[in-house]
Coordinates of C-alpha atoms in Angstrom, one line a residue:
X1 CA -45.9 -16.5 -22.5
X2 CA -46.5 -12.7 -23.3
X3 CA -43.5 -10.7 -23.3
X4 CA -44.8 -8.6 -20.5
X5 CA -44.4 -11.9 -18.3
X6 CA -41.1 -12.7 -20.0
X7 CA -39.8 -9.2 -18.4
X8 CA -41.5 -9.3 -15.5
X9 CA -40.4 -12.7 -14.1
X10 CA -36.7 -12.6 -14.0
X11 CA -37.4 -9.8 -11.8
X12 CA -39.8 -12.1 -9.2
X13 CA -37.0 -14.5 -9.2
X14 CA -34.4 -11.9 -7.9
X15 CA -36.8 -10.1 -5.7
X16 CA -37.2 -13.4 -4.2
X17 CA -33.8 -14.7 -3.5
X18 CA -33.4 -11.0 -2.1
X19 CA -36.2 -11.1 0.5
X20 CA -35.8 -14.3 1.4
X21 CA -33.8 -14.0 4.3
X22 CA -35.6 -11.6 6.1
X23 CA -38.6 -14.0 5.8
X24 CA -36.7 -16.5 7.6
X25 CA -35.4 -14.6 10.1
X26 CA -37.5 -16.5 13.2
X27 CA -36.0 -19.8 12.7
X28 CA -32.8 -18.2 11.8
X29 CA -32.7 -16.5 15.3
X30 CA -34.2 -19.7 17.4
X31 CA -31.4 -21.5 15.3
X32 CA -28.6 -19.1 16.5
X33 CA -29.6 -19.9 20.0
X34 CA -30.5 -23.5 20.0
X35 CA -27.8 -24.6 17.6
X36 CA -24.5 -22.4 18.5
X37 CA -25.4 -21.3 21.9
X38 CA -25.9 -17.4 21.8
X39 CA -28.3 -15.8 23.9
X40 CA -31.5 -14.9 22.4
X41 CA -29.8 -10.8 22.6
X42 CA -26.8 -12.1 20.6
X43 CA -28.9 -13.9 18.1
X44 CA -31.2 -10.9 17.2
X45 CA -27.6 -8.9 16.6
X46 CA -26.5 -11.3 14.1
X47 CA -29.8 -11.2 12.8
X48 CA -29.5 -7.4 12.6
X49 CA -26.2 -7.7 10.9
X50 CA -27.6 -9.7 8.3
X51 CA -30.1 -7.3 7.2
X52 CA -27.7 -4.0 8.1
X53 CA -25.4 -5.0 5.2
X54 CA -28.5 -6.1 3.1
X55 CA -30.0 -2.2 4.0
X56 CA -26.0 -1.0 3.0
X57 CA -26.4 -2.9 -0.1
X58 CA -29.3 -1.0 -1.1
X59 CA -28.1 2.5 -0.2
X60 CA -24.6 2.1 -1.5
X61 CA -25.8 0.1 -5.3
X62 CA -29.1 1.9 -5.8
X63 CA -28.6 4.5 -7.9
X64 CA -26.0 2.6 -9.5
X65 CA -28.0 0.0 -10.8
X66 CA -28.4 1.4 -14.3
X67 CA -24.8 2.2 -14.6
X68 CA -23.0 -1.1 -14.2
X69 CA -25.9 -3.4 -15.8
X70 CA -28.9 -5.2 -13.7
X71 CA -27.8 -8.5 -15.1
X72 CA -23.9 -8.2 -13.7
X73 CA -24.9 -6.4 -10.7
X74 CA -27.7 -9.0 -9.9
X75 CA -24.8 -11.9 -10.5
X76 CA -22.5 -10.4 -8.2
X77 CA -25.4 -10.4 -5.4
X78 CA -26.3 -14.0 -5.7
X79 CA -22.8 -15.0 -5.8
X80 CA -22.2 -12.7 -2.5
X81 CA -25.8 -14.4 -1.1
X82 CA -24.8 -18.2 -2.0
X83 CA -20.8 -17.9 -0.7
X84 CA -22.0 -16.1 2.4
X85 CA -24.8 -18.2 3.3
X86 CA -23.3 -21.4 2.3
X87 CA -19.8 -20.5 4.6
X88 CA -22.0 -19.6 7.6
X89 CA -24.0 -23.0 7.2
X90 CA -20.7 -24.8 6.2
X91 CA -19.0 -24.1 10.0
X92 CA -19.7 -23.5 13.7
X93 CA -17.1 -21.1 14.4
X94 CA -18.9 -17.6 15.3
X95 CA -16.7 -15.3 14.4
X96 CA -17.0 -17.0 10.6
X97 CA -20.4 -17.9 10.8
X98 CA -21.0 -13.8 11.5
X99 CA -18.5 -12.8 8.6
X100 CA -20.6 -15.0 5.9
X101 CA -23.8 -13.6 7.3
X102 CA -22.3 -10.1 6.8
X103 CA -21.7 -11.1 3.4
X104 CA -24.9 -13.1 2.1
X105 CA -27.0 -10.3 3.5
X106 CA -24.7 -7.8 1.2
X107 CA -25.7 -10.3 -1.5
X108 CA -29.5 -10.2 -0.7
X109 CA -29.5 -6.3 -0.7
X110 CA -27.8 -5.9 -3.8
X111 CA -30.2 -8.8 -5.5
X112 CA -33.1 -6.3 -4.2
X113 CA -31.6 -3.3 -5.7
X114 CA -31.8 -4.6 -8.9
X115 CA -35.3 -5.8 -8.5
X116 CA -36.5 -3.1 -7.1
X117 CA -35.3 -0.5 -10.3
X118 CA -36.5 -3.1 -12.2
X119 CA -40.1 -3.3 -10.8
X120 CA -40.5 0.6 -10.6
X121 CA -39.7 1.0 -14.5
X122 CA -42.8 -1.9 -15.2
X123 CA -45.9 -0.5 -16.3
X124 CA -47.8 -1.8 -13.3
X125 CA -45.1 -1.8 -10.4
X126 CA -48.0 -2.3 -7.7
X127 CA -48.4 -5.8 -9.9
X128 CA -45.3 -7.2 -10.3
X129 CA -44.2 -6.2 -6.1
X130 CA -47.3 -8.0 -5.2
X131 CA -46.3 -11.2 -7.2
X132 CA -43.3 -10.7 -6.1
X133 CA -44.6 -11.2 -2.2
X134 CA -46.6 -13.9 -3.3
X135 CA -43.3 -15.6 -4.2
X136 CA -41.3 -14.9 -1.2
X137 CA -44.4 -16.3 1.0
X138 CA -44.5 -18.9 -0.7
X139 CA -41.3 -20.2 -0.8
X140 CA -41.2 -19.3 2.9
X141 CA -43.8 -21.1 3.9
X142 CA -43.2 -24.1 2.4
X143 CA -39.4 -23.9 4.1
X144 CA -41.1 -23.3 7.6
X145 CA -43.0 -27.1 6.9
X146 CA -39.9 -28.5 5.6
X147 CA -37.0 -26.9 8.3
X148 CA -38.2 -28.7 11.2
X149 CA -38.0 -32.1 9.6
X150 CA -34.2 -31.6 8.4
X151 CA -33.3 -31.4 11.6
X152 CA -32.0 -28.9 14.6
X153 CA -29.0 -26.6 13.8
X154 CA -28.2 -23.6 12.2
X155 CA -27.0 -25.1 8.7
X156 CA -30.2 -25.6 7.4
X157 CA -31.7 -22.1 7.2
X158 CA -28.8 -20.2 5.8
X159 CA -28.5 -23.7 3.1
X160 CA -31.9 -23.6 1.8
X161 CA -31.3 -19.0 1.3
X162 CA -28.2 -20.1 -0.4
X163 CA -29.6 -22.8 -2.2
X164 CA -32.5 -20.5 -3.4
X165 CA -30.3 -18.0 -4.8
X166 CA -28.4 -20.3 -6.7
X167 CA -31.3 -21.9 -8.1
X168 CA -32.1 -18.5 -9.6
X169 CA -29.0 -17.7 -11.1
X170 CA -30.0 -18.8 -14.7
X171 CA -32.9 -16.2 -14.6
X172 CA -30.3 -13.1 -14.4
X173 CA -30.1 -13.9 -18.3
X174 CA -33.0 -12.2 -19.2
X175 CA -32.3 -9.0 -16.8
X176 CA -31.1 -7.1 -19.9
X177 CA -35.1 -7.0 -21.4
X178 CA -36.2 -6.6 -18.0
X179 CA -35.6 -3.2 -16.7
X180 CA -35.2 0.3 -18.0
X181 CA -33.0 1.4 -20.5
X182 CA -29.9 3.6 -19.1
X183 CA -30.8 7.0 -19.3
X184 CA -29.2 9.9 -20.8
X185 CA -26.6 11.4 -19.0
X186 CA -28.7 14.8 -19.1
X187 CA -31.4 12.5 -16.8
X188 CA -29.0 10.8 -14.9
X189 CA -28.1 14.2 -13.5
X190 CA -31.3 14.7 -13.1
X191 CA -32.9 16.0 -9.4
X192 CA -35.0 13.3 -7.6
X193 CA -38.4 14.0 -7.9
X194 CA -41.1 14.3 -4.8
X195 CA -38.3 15.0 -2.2
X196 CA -40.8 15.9 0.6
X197 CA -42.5 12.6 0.4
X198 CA -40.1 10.6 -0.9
X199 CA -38.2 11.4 2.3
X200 CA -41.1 11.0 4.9
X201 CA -41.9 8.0 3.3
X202 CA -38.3 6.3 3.8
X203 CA -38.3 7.9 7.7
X204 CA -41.6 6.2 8.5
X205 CA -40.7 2.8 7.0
X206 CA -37.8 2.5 9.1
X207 CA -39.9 2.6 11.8
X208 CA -42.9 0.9 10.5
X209 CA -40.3 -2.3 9.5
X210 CA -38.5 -2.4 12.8
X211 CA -41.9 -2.4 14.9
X212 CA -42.7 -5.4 12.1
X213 CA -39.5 -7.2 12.3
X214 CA -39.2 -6.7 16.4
X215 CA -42.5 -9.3 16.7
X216 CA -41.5 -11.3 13.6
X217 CA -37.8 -11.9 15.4
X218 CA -38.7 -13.2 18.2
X219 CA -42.3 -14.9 17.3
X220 CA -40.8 -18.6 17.5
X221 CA -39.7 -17.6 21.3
X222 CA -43.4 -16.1 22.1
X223 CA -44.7 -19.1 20.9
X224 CA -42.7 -21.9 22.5
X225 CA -41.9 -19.8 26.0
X226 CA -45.2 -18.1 26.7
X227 CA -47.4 -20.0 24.9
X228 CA -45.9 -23.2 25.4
X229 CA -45.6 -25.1 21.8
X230 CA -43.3 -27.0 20.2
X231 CA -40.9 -26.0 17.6
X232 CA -43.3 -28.1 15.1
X233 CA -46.2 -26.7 16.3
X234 CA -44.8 -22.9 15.9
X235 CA -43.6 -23.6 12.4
X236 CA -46.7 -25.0 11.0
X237 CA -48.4 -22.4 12.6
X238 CA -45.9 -19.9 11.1
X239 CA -46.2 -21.6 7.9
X240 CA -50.2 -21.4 8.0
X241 CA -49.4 -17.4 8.5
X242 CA -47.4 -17.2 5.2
X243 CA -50.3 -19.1 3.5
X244 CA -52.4 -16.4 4.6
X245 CA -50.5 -13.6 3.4
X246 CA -50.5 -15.8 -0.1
X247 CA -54.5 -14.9 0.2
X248 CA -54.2 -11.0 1.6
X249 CA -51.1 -10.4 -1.9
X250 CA -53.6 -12.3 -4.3
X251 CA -56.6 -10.1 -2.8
X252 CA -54.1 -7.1 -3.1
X253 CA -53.2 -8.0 -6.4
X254 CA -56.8 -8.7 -7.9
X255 CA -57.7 -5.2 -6.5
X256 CA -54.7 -3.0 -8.1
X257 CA -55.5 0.8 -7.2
X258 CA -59.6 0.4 -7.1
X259 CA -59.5 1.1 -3.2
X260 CA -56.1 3.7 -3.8
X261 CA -53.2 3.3 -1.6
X262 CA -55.0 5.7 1.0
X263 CA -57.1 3.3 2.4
X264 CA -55.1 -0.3 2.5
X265 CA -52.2 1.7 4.1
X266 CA -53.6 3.7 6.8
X267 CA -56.6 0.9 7.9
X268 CA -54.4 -1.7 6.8
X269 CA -51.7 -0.2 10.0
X270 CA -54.4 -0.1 12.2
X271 CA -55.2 -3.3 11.8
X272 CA -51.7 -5.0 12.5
X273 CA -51.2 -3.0 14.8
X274 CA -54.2 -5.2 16.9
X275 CA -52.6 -8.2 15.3
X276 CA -49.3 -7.5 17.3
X277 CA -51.1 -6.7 20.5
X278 CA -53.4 -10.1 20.2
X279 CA -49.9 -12.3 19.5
X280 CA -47.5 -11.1 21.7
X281 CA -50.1 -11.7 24.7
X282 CA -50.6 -15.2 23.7
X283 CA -51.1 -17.4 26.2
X284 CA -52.1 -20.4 24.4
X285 CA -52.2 -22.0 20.9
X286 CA -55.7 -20.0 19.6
X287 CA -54.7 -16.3 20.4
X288 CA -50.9 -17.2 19.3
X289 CA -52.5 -18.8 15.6
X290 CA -55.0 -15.6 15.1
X291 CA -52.9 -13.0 16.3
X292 CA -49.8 -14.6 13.6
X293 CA -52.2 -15.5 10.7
X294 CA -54.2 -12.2 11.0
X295 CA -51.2 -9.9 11.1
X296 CA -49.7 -12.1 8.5
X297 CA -52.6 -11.9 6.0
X298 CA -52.6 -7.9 6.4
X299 CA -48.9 -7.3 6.7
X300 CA -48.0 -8.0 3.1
X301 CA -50.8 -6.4 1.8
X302 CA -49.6 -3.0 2.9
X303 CA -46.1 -3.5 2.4
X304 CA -47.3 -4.0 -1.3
X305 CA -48.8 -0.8 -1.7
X306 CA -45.9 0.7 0.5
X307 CA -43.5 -1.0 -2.6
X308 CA -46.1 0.4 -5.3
X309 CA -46.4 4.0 -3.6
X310 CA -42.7 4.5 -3.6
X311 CA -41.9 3.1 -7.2
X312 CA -44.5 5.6 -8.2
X313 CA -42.4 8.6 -6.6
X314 CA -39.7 8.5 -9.5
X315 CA -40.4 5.5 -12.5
X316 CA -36.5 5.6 -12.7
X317 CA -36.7 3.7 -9.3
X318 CA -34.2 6.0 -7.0
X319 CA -37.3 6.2 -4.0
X320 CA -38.2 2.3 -4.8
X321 CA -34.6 1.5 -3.4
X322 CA -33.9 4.0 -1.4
X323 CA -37.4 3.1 0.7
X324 CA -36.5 -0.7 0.1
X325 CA -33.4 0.2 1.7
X326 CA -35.0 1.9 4.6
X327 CA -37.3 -0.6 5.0
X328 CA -34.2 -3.4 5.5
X329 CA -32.4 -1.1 8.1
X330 CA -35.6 -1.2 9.9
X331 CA -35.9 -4.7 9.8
X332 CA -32.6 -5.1 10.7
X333 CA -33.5 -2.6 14.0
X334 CA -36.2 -5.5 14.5
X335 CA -34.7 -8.5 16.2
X336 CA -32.6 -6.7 18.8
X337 CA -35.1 -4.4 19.4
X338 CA -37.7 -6.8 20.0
X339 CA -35.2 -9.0 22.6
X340 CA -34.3 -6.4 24.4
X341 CA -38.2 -4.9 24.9
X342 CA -39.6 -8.4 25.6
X343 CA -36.0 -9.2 27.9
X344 CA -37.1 -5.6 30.1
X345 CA -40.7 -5.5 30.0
X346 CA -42.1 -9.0 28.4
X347 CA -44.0 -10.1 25.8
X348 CA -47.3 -8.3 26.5
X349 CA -45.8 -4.9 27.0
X350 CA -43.3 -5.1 24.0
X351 CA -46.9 -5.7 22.0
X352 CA -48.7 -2.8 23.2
X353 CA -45.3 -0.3 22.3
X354 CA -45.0 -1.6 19.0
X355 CA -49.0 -1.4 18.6
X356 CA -49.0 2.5 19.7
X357 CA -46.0 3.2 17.4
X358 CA -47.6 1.7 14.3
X359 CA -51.1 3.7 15.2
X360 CA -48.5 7.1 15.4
X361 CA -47.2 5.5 11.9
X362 CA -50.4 5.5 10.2
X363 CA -50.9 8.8 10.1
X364 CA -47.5 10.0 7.9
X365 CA -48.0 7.1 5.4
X366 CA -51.5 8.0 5.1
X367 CA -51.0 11.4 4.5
X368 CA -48.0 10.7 1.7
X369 CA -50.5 8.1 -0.1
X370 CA -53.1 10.9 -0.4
X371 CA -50.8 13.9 -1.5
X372 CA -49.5 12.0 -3.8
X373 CA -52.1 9.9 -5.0
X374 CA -52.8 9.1 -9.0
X375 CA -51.5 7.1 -11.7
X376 CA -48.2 7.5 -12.3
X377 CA -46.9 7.7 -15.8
X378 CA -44.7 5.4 -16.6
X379 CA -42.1 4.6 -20.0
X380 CA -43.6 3.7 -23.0
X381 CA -46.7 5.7 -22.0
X382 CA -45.9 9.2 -23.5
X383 CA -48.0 9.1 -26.7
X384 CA -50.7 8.0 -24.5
X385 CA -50.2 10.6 -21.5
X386 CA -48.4 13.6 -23.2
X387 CA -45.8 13.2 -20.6
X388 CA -42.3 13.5 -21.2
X389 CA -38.7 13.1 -19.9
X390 CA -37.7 16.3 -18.1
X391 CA -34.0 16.2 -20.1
X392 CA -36.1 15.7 -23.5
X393 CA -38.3 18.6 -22.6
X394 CA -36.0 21.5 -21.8
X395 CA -33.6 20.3 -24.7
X396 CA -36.0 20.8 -27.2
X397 CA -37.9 23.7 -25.2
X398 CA -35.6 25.7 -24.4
X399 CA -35.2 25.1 -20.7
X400 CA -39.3 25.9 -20.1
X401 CA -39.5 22.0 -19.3
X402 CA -42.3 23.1 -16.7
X403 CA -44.8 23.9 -19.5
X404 CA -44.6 20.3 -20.5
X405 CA -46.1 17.2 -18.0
X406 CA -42.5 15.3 -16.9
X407 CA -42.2 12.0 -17.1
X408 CA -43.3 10.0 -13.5
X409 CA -45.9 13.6 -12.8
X410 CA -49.3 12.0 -11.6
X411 CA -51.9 11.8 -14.5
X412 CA -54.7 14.6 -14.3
X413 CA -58.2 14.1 -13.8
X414 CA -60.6 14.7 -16.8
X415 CA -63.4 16.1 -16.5
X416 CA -66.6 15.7 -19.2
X417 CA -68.5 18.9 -20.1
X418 CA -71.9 18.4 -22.1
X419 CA -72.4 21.2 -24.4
X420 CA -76.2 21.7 -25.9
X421 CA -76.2 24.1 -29.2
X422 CA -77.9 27.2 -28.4
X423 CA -81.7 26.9 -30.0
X424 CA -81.5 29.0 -33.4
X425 CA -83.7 31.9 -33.1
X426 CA -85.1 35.4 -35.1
X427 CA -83.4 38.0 -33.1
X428 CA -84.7 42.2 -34.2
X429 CA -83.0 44.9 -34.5
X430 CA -82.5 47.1 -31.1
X431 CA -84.6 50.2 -33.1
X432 CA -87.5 48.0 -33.6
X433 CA -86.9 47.8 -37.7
X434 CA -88.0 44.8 -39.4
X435 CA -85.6 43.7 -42.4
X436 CA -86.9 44.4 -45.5
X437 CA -86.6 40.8 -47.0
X438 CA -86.1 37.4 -46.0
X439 CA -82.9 36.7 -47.5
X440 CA -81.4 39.6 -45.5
X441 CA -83.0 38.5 -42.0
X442 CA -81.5 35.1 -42.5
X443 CA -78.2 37.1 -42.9
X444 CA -78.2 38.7 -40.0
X445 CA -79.7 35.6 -37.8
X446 CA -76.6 33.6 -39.2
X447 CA -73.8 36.1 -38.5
X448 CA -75.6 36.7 -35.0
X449 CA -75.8 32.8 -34.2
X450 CA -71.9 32.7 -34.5

């Protein structure tokens, strides 16, 4: 194993104990309902309080990340994640069941903190979030095949999360290799670069993950009450989606930046956007399948180059979490926003909403992709690049760090010039003279030629 792999894996294991959750948020909701009773509006708001203290998490430990150490800070969230999760599947008291969901989704945030600096201070962040996906889909899917045969109840779901982040425990180990070395305290004071965008970014993702996570909440229910399937038959179908996605991350992940984030972002919006319409009108088992499995298969394709534009904002990996952390509050927004749209207007209608907000979406993340657009430079690359910590640069510059590219600035375009020699020719004199020898006309054509 190289020792890029060796320092990119630990981090894959920590993003995916952090997302985790929010993957299995459908049959934690249907759980909720079936299993302790709530009504689906109640379910979506523990759902919602899962991933609100998983969004806190990630606004509160973000920028503290380098300062208390990836490897103890990641600990501390898997620890939170598997004595939450395991409490709320250990008893069927609400109140408690809601106290250790508070707390395993505090856990799940701060695991995605850490992964999330961790990712943005890799060479190729758009990479490693995409493997990262891949991961998380996995591991989802195969828990969607495996759920329903455990058993009905709410114990299961939040046991296999738990179980999950325990198993990963050993990999926090190697979190010390894995991401960026603290900084200096000059660049730790340091202002947050690409405000502007950074900020219109994190706005639209709230939105864009709540219009997600509204369908995504309450898919289980469109499938069994409108469409008229079993739980089995909604979770392989579910599972099928995730296997999708598996296809649209490893297509996202062979391509890298050959199509730029432009494109997959904007068309890739447009597209689920259909998706959502198509599935929440289901009727049946074929338009419930496509509509899932299509939006499934372009859904984490975009949300990979969403991951990659942000951690390319600042390489330190403030934007990463802070948009990572918008992104959760959105989600969390999701389930009872999508039961109380589909409990006023249905299904259908709660589709074409979220389809007209995501088309209104495309147009800010589009337009952030293409202003700031480029390679980012990233550490380890300033003998290659000429770039530069800003701190470095005005202590050694005397304050004029703008003469010098900063560290994270987009990489400039090259151009090639082909220069031809000019043809070496006799040139006379401007009175019409001849020189009086050869030697001294080669003199002047020489001294003229330069």
């Amino acid at each position: 194993m190289s020792s890029r792999s060796r320092a990119t894996w630990p981090l894959i294991a920590v993003f995916t104990a952090g997302y985790l959750a929010s993957y299995l948020l459908p049959t934690v909701v249907g759980r909720l309902v079936s299993g302790l009773g709530l009504s689906p509006a109640q379910a979506g708001l523990v759902g919602s309080v899962l991933l609100l203290c998983s969004a806190g998490a990630g606004f509160t430990l973000g920028s503290r990340v380098e300062r208390i150490g990836p490897q103890r800070l990641a600990r501390a969230g898997l620890l939170l994640a598997v004595a939450g999760y395991g409490a709320a599947a250990a008893t069927t008291y609400l109140p408690l069941v809601v106290t250790g969901v508070a707390v395993g989704g505090f856990g799940s945030g701060t695991a995605m903190a850490v992964a999330s600096v961790g990712i943005a201070g890799l060479r190729d962040p758009h990479r490693a979030s995409s493997t990262g996906l891949l991961a998380v889909s996995a591991t989802a899917g195969a828990l969607y095949l495996v759920l329903p045969q455990l058993g009905g109840g709410h114990r299961m779901p939040f046991a296999a999360v738990a179980l999950v982040a325990a198993l990963v425990w050993p990999a926090t180990g190697r979190l010390g290799g894995a991401c960026q070395e603290a900084p200096s305290p000059e660049a730790g004071r340091s202002r947050i670069p690409r405000l502007r965008s950074g900020t219109v970014l994190a706005g639209a993702m709230v939105c864009w993950s709540m219009a997600q996570n509204s369908l995504w909440g309450v898919s289980s229910r469109i499938g069994q009450e409108q469409a008229g399937l079993s739980e089995v038959t909604v979770g392989t179908v579910l599972a099928v989606s995730l296997a999708a996605g598996l296809v649209g991350i490893s297509a996202a992940s062979a391509l890298g930046s050959k199509l730029g984030r432009a494109l997959p972002i904007g068309a890739g919006t447009v597209i689920i956007s259909g998706c959502i319409a198509l599935s929440s009108s289901a009727g049946g088992i074929n338009s419930f399948a496509s509509g899932e499995i299509l939006w499934n298969t372009f859904y984490p394709v975009v949300l990979s180059y969403l991951i990659g534009l942000a951690a390319s904002l600042d390489p330190r990996g403030r934007w990463a979490v802070l948009v990572g952390s918008a992104s959760s509050l959105g989600v969390a927004c999701g389930p009872i926003a999508g039961s109380l749209l589909s409990a006023h207007t249905g299904f259908p209608v709660m589709g074409l909403v979220l389809a007209a907000l995501l088309l209104l979406l495309a147009v800010p993340l589009t337009a952030v992709a293409l202003h700031t657009s480029g390679r980012p430079l990233v550490p380890g690359s300033v003998r290659r690049r000429g770039g530069a910590p800003a701190a470095l640069v005005a202590g050694r510059t005397g304050g004029l760090a703008a003469a010098v590219p900063e560290l994270g600035a987009p990489e400039l375009t090259v151009a090639e010039i082909s220069v031809e020699p000019l043809p070496r020719r006799k040139y006379r004199f401007s009175t019409g003279h001849q020189p009086k020898s050869k030697s001294a006309s080669k003199s002047y054509v020489s001294t003229s030629a330069k």
